[in-house]
Amino acid sequence: MTASPARETDVIVIGGGLAGLSATHRIATSGRSVALIEKCERLGGSSAMSGGWFALSGTAIQRRAGVEDSDARFIADMVETGAGSADEELLQRLVERQIDAVAAIDRADAWTDELKISAGMTVPRAHLIRIRQLLAFLEEKAVAAGAVILHSHAADRLAWDGARVHGVRSASGDLLARAGVLLTSGGFSRSRKLIELFVPDQVAAMPYGGVGNTGDGLRMAWALGAGVADIGHVAGTYGQSPETTDDEHELLTANYLGAILVNAHGERFTDESESYKVLGSAVLAQPKSMAYQVFDSVVRALSKPGVPLSDMERIEELGHLVRVPTIAALEERLGIPAGRLERTVEAYNEGVSGRHGDRFGRTGLVNGVGALVPVTAPPFYAYPAVTAMTSTFGGVSVAPDTSVKRIDGTRIEGLYAAGEVVGGFHGASYMTGTALTKALVFGVEAADTIVRG
Ligand SMILES: Cc1cc2nc3c(=O)[nH]c(=O)nc-3n(C[C@H](O)[C@H](O)[C@H](O)COP(=O)(O)OP(=O)(O)OC[C@H]3O[C@@H](n4cnc5c(N)ncnc54)[C@H](O)[C@@H]3O)c2cc1C
């Protein structure tokens, strides 16, 4: 829907992904006027492209599956994943307000029964949500409650009156905000300049994520002195096919089901149970910045059609999964010198059988959890994959109520931020599903903060 610009409104929300829609919905249903401006023709950003995994603890789905989880364990896992450098006040608020995420997913009827353990978790906590259904629900309800949504309307600058942010400057028309401006403009995965500036070792990662995610919110906030958090830890995700298009994201983590990772020389180089962000950096350092996920028919049988990260059927359909009867044939197909991969697999299998410890310290399928399986049952498979910059989990500094903080810790009056544009939650690495949970929860938190005044 395209509407004519309202000159003045209570709140302006910049960016129409999950965080922006979550906030817009909450503000509109609380009776305040709100304009959501979106740079692209379509809403959705990275949220609409995402796998739809949400990290949540203490849910009915976990209870039904007999999974014992708690808020304290969720926080402890995030602190551990972030190597102690995540902001615990933000984590506390994230976990406390999960209830808002659960309520929104309930209302949108967007749950599936899929629950799994993934990067950074010590118990299954990743819940698969029908993300597009959730986004469509929030948009529809927000518009029904009076929100104005302006497409192809990029924010260029924040308007500052000397005391507070009071609006947004845009080539498509300036807007004024009586109560506040909320940045929900996503990360900078599509900005080569910012990747080069902050994490030059990640430049070879394949750019991905929403096409509008070029760090505009970060730049606008910096211009007013905003601080940043976690940015130096931003890393790409390993497991994406180099053939992936914007329309279909092809990501597989067969390593969390038992696959090993080998480089173009047929050699292992890491503990495959590590977070796919840690693996992303390890793979960038390998020849041709790629690695094969190598597995056998036992792991192949664990595929879940239609479930992001575990769908081998789709990858096979697309012709991106190599299948051969022997490891020797795999060497031939992948151009690995004869005998090299055989020796790698043999050494790995000996480690799994307990004859000696694993060379790279692998003790489990994911994060040290889950029994390892040998690579022995033909046919054998290989999936060539690279590191992709899907999201950038560092960004502007905020207080737990989403107020943007300056580099000296003081607040920038009238300016709030939520979603991927924000840093501080993840520290040194990233737990699967926390980006979407963070976007949904802090969209609500930002709305409540602004509406409260
Ligand atoms: C392929 C893929 C899979 C993923 N899978 C998962 C997953 O399963 N679980 C998980 O937790 N995370 C996942 N992520 C990360 C997660 O999707 C994002 O971190 C999250 O969706 C960010 O939400 P957001 O609302 O902050 O930003 P986005 O959804 O990216 O929305 C930001 C919006 O702001 C707009 N915008 C930017 N600049 C401007 C401007 N100047 N003016 C106006 N609008 C602007 C953009 O065009 C965009 O529409 C995945 C990411 C990708 C790319």
Coordinates of C-alpha atoms and ligand atoms in Angstrom, one line a residue:
M1 CA 0.0 0.0 0.0
T2 CA 1.3 3.5 -0.8
A3 CA -0.2 6.4 1.1
S4 CA 0.5 10.1 0.9
P5 CA 2.9 11.4 3.6
A6 CA 1.6 12.6 6.9
R7 CA 3.5 15.8 7.6
E8 CA 3.4 15.2 11.4
T9 CA 2.8 12.1 13.3
D10 CA 3.5 10.8 16.9
V11 CA 6.1 8.3 15.8
I12 CA 8.2 7.6 12.7
V13 CA 9.5 4.1 12.3
I14 CA 12.4 3.7 9.8
G15 CA 12.4 0.3 8.2
G16 CA 9.7 -2.3 7.6
G17 CA 11.2 -5.6 8.7
L18 CA 10.1 -7.6 11.8
A19 CA 11.3 -5.0 14.3
G20 CA 9.6 -2.1 12.4
L21 CA 6.4 -3.9 11.9
S22 CA 6.3 -5.2 15.4
A23 CA 6.7 -1.6 16.7
T24 CA 4.3 -0.1 14.2
H25 CA 1.6 -2.6 15.1
R26 CA 2.0 -2.0 18.8
I27 CA 2.0 1.8 18.5
A28 CA -1.0 1.9 16.2
T29 CA -3.0 -0.4 18.4
S30 CA -2.2 1.7 21.4
G31 CA -4.0 4.6 19.7
R32 CA -1.0 6.8 18.7
S33 CA -0.4 7.9 15.2
V34 CA 2.6 6.2 13.4
A35 CA 4.2 6.3 10.0
L36 CA 6.4 3.5 8.9
I37 CA 8.8 4.4 6.1
E38 CA 10.5 1.7 4.0
K39 CA 13.3 2.3 1.6
C40 CA 12.4 -0.6 -0.7
E41 CA 9.3 -1.2 -2.8
R42 CA 8.4 -4.1 -0.6
L43 CA 8.4 -4.5 3.2
G44 CA 10.2 -7.4 4.8
G45 CA 13.9 -6.8 4.7
S46 CA 16.1 -9.7 5.9
S47 CA 13.2 -10.8 8.1
A48 CA 11.2 -12.0 5.1
M49 CA 14.2 -13.9 3.7
S50 CA 15.1 -15.5 7.0
G51 CA 14.8 -19.1 8.1
G52 CA 12.2 -18.2 10.7
W53 CA 14.0 -19.7 13.7
F54 CA 13.3 -18.0 17.0
A55 CA 15.2 -18.7 20.2
L56 CA 12.7 -18.9 23.0
S57 CA 12.8 -20.6 26.4
G58 CA 10.1 -22.2 28.5
T59 CA 7.6 -22.6 25.7
A60 CA 4.7 -25.1 25.4
I61 CA 6.5 -26.7 22.5
Q62 CA 9.6 -27.4 24.6
R63 CA 7.4 -28.8 27.4
R64 CA 5.6 -31.1 25.0
A65 CA 9.0 -32.3 23.7
G66 CA 10.2 -32.9 27.3
V67 CA 12.9 -30.2 27.0
E68 CA 13.9 -28.6 30.2
D69 CA 14.8 -25.0 29.6
S70 CA 14.6 -21.8 31.7
D71 CA 15.2 -18.1 31.3
A72 CA 18.3 -18.4 33.4
R73 CA 19.7 -21.1 31.1
F74 CA 18.9 -19.0 28.0
I75 CA 20.8 -16.1 29.5
A76 CA 23.7 -18.3 30.5
D77 CA 24.0 -19.8 27.0
M78 CA 24.0 -16.3 25.5
V79 CA 26.6 -15.1 27.9
E80 CA 28.7 -18.2 27.1
T81 CA 28.2 -17.8 23.3
G82 CA 29.2 -14.1 23.5
A83 CA 32.3 -15.0 25.5
G84 CA 31.1 -12.9 28.4
S85 CA 31.0 -9.6 26.4
A86 CA 27.2 -9.4 25.8
D87 CA 25.3 -6.7 27.8
E88 CA 23.5 -8.7 30.5
E89 CA 20.9 -6.0 31.1
L90 CA 19.8 -6.2 27.5
L91 CA 19.8 -10.0 27.7
Q92 CA 17.7 -9.9 30.9
R93 CA 15.1 -7.6 29.1
L94 CA 15.1 -9.9 26.0
V95 CA 14.3 -12.9 28.0
E96 CA 11.8 -11.2 30.3
R97 CA 9.9 -9.9 27.3
Q98 CA 9.8 -13.1 25.3
I99 CA 6.3 -13.3 26.5
D100 CA 5.5 -10.5 24.0
A101 CA 7.0 -12.6 21.1
V102 CA 5.0 -15.6 22.2
A103 CA 1.8 -13.6 22.3
A104 CA 2.4 -12.1 18.8
I105 CA 3.2 -15.5 17.3
D106 CA 0.1 -16.9 19.0
R107 CA -2.1 -14.2 17.5
A108 CA -0.6 -14.6 14.1
D109 CA -1.1 -18.4 14.4
A110 CA 2.4 -18.8 13.1
W111 CA 3.9 -21.6 15.2
T112 CA 5.1 -24.9 13.6
D113 CA 6.0 -27.9 15.7
E114 CA 9.7 -27.8 14.7
L115 CA 12.1 -27.4 17.6
K116 CA 15.8 -28.0 17.4
I117 CA 19.1 -27.3 19.1
S118 CA 21.4 -25.1 17.1
A119 CA 24.4 -22.8 17.4
G120 CA 25.0 -21.5 20.9
M121 CA 22.3 -23.6 22.6
T122 CA 22.7 -26.3 25.2
V123 CA 19.1 -27.5 24.8
P124 CA 16.7 -27.4 21.8
R125 CA 15.5 -23.8 21.9
A126 CA 15.2 -22.9 18.2
H127 CA 11.5 -22.7 17.2
L128 CA 10.5 -22.6 13.6
I129 CA 7.9 -19.9 13.0
R130 CA 6.0 -19.1 9.8
I131 CA 7.8 -15.8 9.5
R132 CA 6.0 -14.4 6.4
Q133 CA 2.6 -15.1 8.1
L134 CA 3.8 -13.3 11.2
L135 CA 5.0 -10.3 9.1
A136 CA 1.7 -10.2 7.1
F137 CA -0.3 -10.4 10.3
L138 CA 1.5 -7.4 11.9
E139 CA 1.3 -5.3 8.7
E140 CA -2.4 -6.0 8.3
K141 CA -3.3 -5.3 11.9
A142 CA -1.1 -2.2 12.0
V143 CA -2.8 -0.7 8.9
A144 CA -6.2 -1.6 10.2
A145 CA -5.4 0.3 13.4
G146 CA -4.5 3.4 11.4
A147 CA -0.7 3.1 10.7
V148 CA 0.5 4.8 7.5
I149 CA 3.1 2.8 5.5
L150 CA 5.2 4.6 3.0
H151 CA 7.1 2.4 0.5
S152 CA 10.2 3.5 -1.5
H153 CA 10.7 6.2 1.1
A154 CA 14.3 6.2 2.3
A155 CA 15.3 8.1 5.4
D156 CA 18.4 10.2 4.7
R157 CA 19.0 12.0 7.9
L158 CA 17.5 12.5 11.4
A159 CA 16.1 16.0 12.1
W160 CA 17.7 17.4 15.3
D161 CA 16.4 20.6 16.9
G162 CA 19.3 21.0 19.3
A163 CA 17.6 19.1 22.1
R164 CA 16.0 16.1 20.5
V165 CA 15.4 14.1 17.4
H166 CA 12.1 15.4 16.0
G167 CA 11.8 14.0 12.5
V168 CA 13.3 12.5 9.5
R169 CA 14.7 14.1 6.3
S170 CA 14.1 12.2 3.1
A171 CA 14.3 13.0 -0.6
S172 CA 10.7 11.6 -0.8
G173 CA 9.5 14.2 1.8
D174 CA 10.4 15.2 5.3
L175 CA 8.3 14.0 8.3
L176 CA 8.0 15.3 11.8
A177 CA 7.5 13.2 14.9
R178 CA 6.0 14.5 18.1
A179 CA 7.0 11.5 20.4
G180 CA 10.0 9.9 18.8
V181 CA 11.8 8.3 15.9
L182 CA 12.6 4.6 15.9
L183 CA 15.4 3.1 13.8
T184 CA 14.5 -0.4 12.7
S185 CA 16.6 -0.2 9.5
G186 CA 18.4 -3.5 9.8
G187 CA 22.1 -4.2 9.6
F188 CA 24.9 -3.5 7.1
S189 CA 25.3 -6.9 5.4
R190 CA 24.9 -5.2 2.0
S191 CA 27.5 -2.5 2.6
R192 CA 30.9 -3.5 1.5
K193 CA 32.3 -0.2 2.8
L194 CA 31.1 -0.8 6.4
I195 CA 32.2 -4.5 6.3
E196 CA 35.7 -3.3 5.1
L197 CA 35.7 -0.7 7.9
F198 CA 34.8 -2.9 10.8
V199 CA 35.6 -6.5 9.9
P200 CA 38.0 -6.5 6.9
D201 CA 38.7 -10.2 7.5
Q202 CA 35.0 -10.8 6.4
V203 CA 35.2 -9.0 3.1
A204 CA 35.3 -12.3 1.2
A205 CA 31.9 -13.4 2.7
M206 CA 29.1 -13.5 0.1
P207 CA 26.9 -10.4 0.6
Y208 CA 23.3 -11.4 1.6
G209 CA 20.3 -10.2 3.5
G210 CA 17.8 -7.5 2.6
V211 CA 19.0 -5.4 -0.3
G212 CA 18.2 -2.2 1.6
N213 CA 20.4 -3.2 4.6
T214 CA 23.3 -0.9 3.9
G215 CA 23.8 0.5 7.4
D216 CA 21.7 3.7 7.0
G217 CA 20.4 3.6 10.5
L218 CA 23.9 3.3 11.9
R219 CA 25.2 6.2 9.9
M220 CA 22.2 8.4 10.9
A221 CA 22.7 7.6 14.6
W222 CA 26.5 8.1 14.4
A223 CA 25.9 11.6 13.0
L224 CA 24.3 12.4 16.4
G225 CA 27.1 10.7 18.4
A226 CA 25.6 7.3 19.0
G227 CA 27.9 4.6 20.5
V228 CA 28.3 1.1 19.0
A229 CA 28.5 -2.4 20.4
D230 CA 29.7 -5.8 19.2
I231 CA 30.6 -4.5 15.8
G232 CA 34.1 -5.9 15.6
H233 CA 32.7 -9.4 16.2
V234 CA 30.4 -9.4 13.2
A235 CA 30.9 -12.6 11.2
G236 CA 29.4 -14.4 8.2
T237 CA 27.4 -17.6 8.5
Y238 CA 28.8 -20.8 7.1
G239 CA 26.6 -23.2 5.1
Q240 CA 25.3 -21.2 2.1
S241 CA 25.4 -22.5 -1.4
P242 CA 27.5 -20.2 -3.6
E243 CA 24.6 -20.5 -6.1
T244 CA 22.1 -19.0 -3.7
T245 CA 19.8 -16.3 -5.1
D246 CA 17.9 -13.5 -3.3
D247 CA 14.7 -15.4 -4.0
E248 CA 15.7 -18.7 -2.5
H249 CA 18.1 -19.0 0.4
E250 CA 20.0 -22.3 0.4
L251 CA 21.6 -23.0 3.7
L252 CA 22.5 -26.3 5.2
T253 CA 24.1 -27.2 8.5
A254 CA 24.5 -31.0 8.0
N255 CA 27.5 -30.7 10.4
Y256 CA 25.1 -30.3 13.3
L257 CA 23.6 -33.7 12.2
G258 CA 27.0 -35.4 12.0
A259 CA 28.7 -34.3 8.8
I260 CA 32.4 -33.3 8.8
L261 CA 33.7 -30.2 7.1
V262 CA 36.7 -30.6 4.7
N263 CA 38.5 -28.0 2.7
A264 CA 39.3 -28.1 -1.1
H265 CA 42.3 -30.3 -0.2
G266 CA 40.1 -32.9 1.6
E267 CA 41.3 -31.9 5.0
R268 CA 39.4 -31.1 8.2
F269 CA 40.3 -27.8 9.8
T270 CA 37.9 -27.2 12.7
D271 CA 35.5 -28.5 15.4
E272 CA 32.3 -28.7 13.3
S273 CA 30.0 -28.4 16.3
E274 CA 31.0 -24.7 16.7
S275 CA 28.6 -21.9 16.0
Y276 CA 28.1 -21.3 12.2
K277 CA 29.5 -17.8 12.8
V278 CA 32.8 -19.3 14.2
L279 CA 32.8 -21.8 11.3
G280 CA 32.1 -18.9 8.9
S281 CA 35.4 -17.2 9.9
A282 CA 37.3 -20.6 9.8
V283 CA 36.0 -21.3 6.3
L284 CA 37.0 -17.8 5.0
A285 CA 40.6 -18.7 5.9
Q286 CA 40.5 -22.0 3.8
P287 CA 41.6 -22.3 0.2
K288 CA 39.0 -20.8 -2.1
S289 CA 37.1 -19.7 1.1
M290 CA 34.9 -22.7 0.9
A291 CA 34.3 -26.1 2.6
Y292 CA 32.4 -29.3 1.8
Q293 CA 30.0 -30.8 4.2
V294 CA 30.7 -34.5 3.8
F295 CA 28.4 -37.1 5.2
D296 CA 26.9 -40.6 4.7
S297 CA 23.4 -42.1 4.2
V298 CA 22.8 -42.1 8.0
V299 CA 23.1 -38.3 8.1
R300 CA 21.2 -37.9 4.8
A301 CA 18.3 -39.8 6.4
L302 CA 18.0 -37.0 9.0
S303 CA 17.0 -34.4 6.4
K304 CA 13.8 -32.5 7.0
P305 CA 12.1 -31.4 3.8
G306 CA 10.9 -27.8 4.1
V307 CA 12.9 -27.1 7.3
P308 CA 15.5 -24.4 6.8
L309 CA 19.1 -25.5 7.6
S310 CA 18.1 -29.2 7.4
D311 CA 16.4 -29.6 4.0
M312 CA 18.7 -31.8 1.9
E313 CA 15.9 -32.8 -0.5
R314 CA 15.6 -29.3 -1.8
I315 CA 19.4 -29.0 -2.2
E316 CA 19.5 -32.2 -4.1
E317 CA 16.6 -31.1 -6.3
L318 CA 18.6 -27.9 -7.1
G319 CA 21.5 -30.1 -8.1
H320 CA 23.9 -28.9 -5.4
L321 CA 24.4 -32.1 -3.5
V322 CA 27.0 -34.5 -4.8
R323 CA 26.1 -38.2 -4.2
V324 CA 28.5 -41.1 -5.0
P325 CA 29.0 -44.7 -3.8
T326 CA 32.5 -44.4 -2.3
I327 CA 34.8 -41.9 -0.7
A328 CA 37.2 -42.5 -3.5
A329 CA 34.6 -41.5 -6.0
L330 CA 33.9 -38.3 -3.9
E331 CA 37.6 -37.4 -4.2
E332 CA 37.4 -37.8 -7.9
R333 CA 34.2 -35.7 -8.2
L334 CA 35.6 -32.9 -6.0
G335 CA 39.1 -32.9 -7.5
I336 CA 40.7 -33.9 -4.2
P337 CA 44.0 -35.8 -4.6
A338 CA 43.4 -39.6 -4.3
G339 CA 43.6 -41.0 -0.8
R340 CA 43.5 -37.6 1.0
L341 CA 39.8 -37.6 1.9
E342 CA 39.9 -41.3 2.6
R343 CA 42.6 -40.7 5.2
T344 CA 40.6 -37.7 6.7
V345 CA 37.5 -39.8 7.0
E346 CA 39.4 -42.8 8.5
A347 CA 41.1 -40.6 11.1
Y348 CA 37.7 -39.0 12.0
N349 CA 36.0 -42.3 12.3
E350 CA 38.8 -43.6 14.6
G351 CA 38.2 -40.6 16.8
V352 CA 34.5 -41.2 16.9
S353 CA 35.1 -44.9 17.9
G354 CA 37.1 -43.6 20.9
R355 CA 40.4 -44.9 19.7
H356 CA 41.9 -41.4 20.1
G357 CA 40.5 -38.0 20.9
D358 CA 39.3 -35.8 18.0
R359 CA 42.1 -33.8 16.4
F360 CA 40.0 -30.6 16.6
G361 CA 38.4 -31.3 20.0
R362 CA 35.0 -32.1 18.6
T363 CA 33.0 -33.9 21.3
G364 CA 29.4 -33.5 20.0
L365 CA 27.1 -32.6 17.1
V366 CA 26.4 -29.0 18.1
N367 CA 28.0 -27.0 20.9
G368 CA 29.3 -30.3 22.4
V369 CA 25.8 -31.8 22.6
G370 CA 24.7 -35.0 20.7
A371 CA 26.6 -38.2 20.0
L372 CA 29.0 -38.2 17.1
V373 CA 28.4 -40.6 14.2
P374 CA 31.1 -42.1 11.9
V375 CA 31.1 -41.5 8.2
T376 CA 30.8 -45.1 7.0
A377 CA 27.4 -45.9 5.3
P378 CA 27.3 -45.4 1.5
P379 CA 26.2 -43.6 -0.5
F380 CA 28.3 -40.6 0.5
Y381 CA 27.5 -36.9 0.0
A382 CA 29.2 -33.6 -0.3
Y383 CA 27.6 -30.1 -0.2
P384 CA 29.9 -27.3 -1.3
A385 CA 29.2 -24.2 0.8
V386 CA 30.6 -20.7 1.6
T387 CA 30.4 -18.1 4.2
A388 CA 27.6 -15.5 3.7
M389 CA 27.1 -12.2 5.4
T390 CA 23.4 -12.8 6.2
S391 CA 23.2 -10.4 9.2
T392 CA 25.4 -8.1 11.2
F393 CA 24.7 -8.6 14.8
G394 CA 26.6 -5.5 16.0
G395 CA 25.2 -2.0 15.9
V396 CA 24.2 1.1 17.9
S397 CA 24.3 1.1 21.7
V398 CA 20.9 1.2 23.4
A399 CA 19.5 1.1 27.0
P400 CA 17.2 -1.8 27.7
D401 CA 14.2 0.5 27.0
T402 CA 15.7 0.9 23.4
S403 CA 16.8 4.6 23.9
V404 CA 19.9 5.2 21.7
K405 CA 22.9 6.0 23.8
R406 CA 25.8 8.3 22.9
I407 CA 29.3 7.1 23.0
D408 CA 29.5 8.6 26.5
G409 CA 26.4 6.7 27.7
T410 CA 24.0 9.6 27.7
R411 CA 20.7 9.2 25.8
I412 CA 20.0 10.9 22.5
E413 CA 16.5 12.3 23.3
G414 CA 13.8 11.3 20.9
L415 CA 15.8 8.5 19.2
Y416 CA 15.2 4.7 19.7
A417 CA 16.4 1.6 17.9
A418 CA 15.4 -2.0 17.7
G419 CA 16.3 -5.1 15.7
E420 CA 19.5 -5.8 13.8
V421 CA 20.6 -2.1 13.8
V422 CA 21.3 -2.6 17.5
G423 CA 24.4 -4.1 19.1
G424 CA 25.1 -5.4 22.6
F425 CA 23.1 -8.6 22.8
H426 CA 25.5 -11.0 21.3
G427 CA 29.0 -10.1 22.3
A428 CA 31.6 -12.2 20.5
S429 CA 29.3 -14.6 18.7
Y430 CA 25.7 -15.5 17.9
M431 CA 23.0 -18.0 19.0
T432 CA 20.6 -19.2 16.3
G433 CA 17.2 -17.5 16.4
T434 CA 18.2 -14.6 18.7
A435 CA 18.1 -12.0 15.8
L436 CA 14.4 -12.6 15.1
T437 CA 13.5 -12.8 18.8
K438 CA 15.4 -9.6 19.4
A439 CA 13.6 -7.8 16.5
L440 CA 10.1 -8.9 17.6
V441 CA 10.6 -8.3 21.3
F442 CA 12.4 -5.0 21.1
G443 CA 9.9 -3.7 18.5
V444 CA 7.3 -4.0 21.2
E445 CA 9.6 -2.6 23.9
A446 CA 10.4 0.4 21.8
A447 CA 6.7 1.0 21.1
D448 CA 5.9 0.9 24.8
T449 CA 8.8 3.2 25.7
I450 CA 7.8 5.8 23.2
V451 CA 4.0 5.6 23.9
R452 CA 4.7 5.9 27.7
G453 CA 6.7 9.1 26.8
Ligands
LIG1 C1 18.9 -15.7 4.7 C2 18.7 -15.3 6.2 C3 18.3 -16.2 7.1 C4 18.2 -15.8 8.5 N1 17.7 -16.7 9.3 C5 17.5 -16.3 10.6 C6 16.8 -17.1 11.5 O1 16.3 -18.2 11.2 N2 16.7 -16.7 12.8 C7 17.2 -15.5 13.2 O2 17.0 -15.2 14.4 N3 17.7 -14.6 12.4 C8 17.9 -15.0 11.1 N4 18.5 -14.1 10.2 C9 18.7 -12.7 10.7 C10 17.4 -12.0 10.8 O3 16.6 -12.3 9.7 C11 17.6 -10.5 10.9 O4 18.6 -10.1 11.9 C12 16.3 -9.8 11.3 O5 15.2 -10.2 10.5 C13 16.4 -8.3 11.3 O6 15.2 -7.7 11.5 P1 15.1 -6.1 11.4 O7 13.6 -5.8 11.4 O8 15.9 -5.5 12.4 O9 15.7 -5.8 9.9 P2 15.1 -6.2 8.5 O10 14.1 -7.2 8.5 O11 16.3 -6.3 7.6 O12 14.4 -4.8 8.0 C14 15.1 -3.6 7.9 C15 14.3 -2.8 6.8 O13 14.8 -1.4 6.9 C16 14.8 -0.9 5.6 N5 15.7 0.2 5.5 C17 17.1 0.2 5.5 N6 17.5 1.5 5.4 C18 16.4 2.3 5.3 C19 16.2 3.7 5.2 N7 17.3 4.6 5.1 N8 15.0 4.2 5.2 C20 13.9 3.4 5.2 N9 14.0 2.0 5.3 C21 15.3 1.5 5.4 C22 15.3 -2.1 4.8 O14 15.0 -2.0 3.4 C23 14.5 -3.3 5.4 O15 13.3 -3.5 4.8 C24 18.6 -14.5 8.9 C25 19.0 -13.5 7.9 C26 19.0 -13.9 6.6 C27 19.4 -12.9 5.5

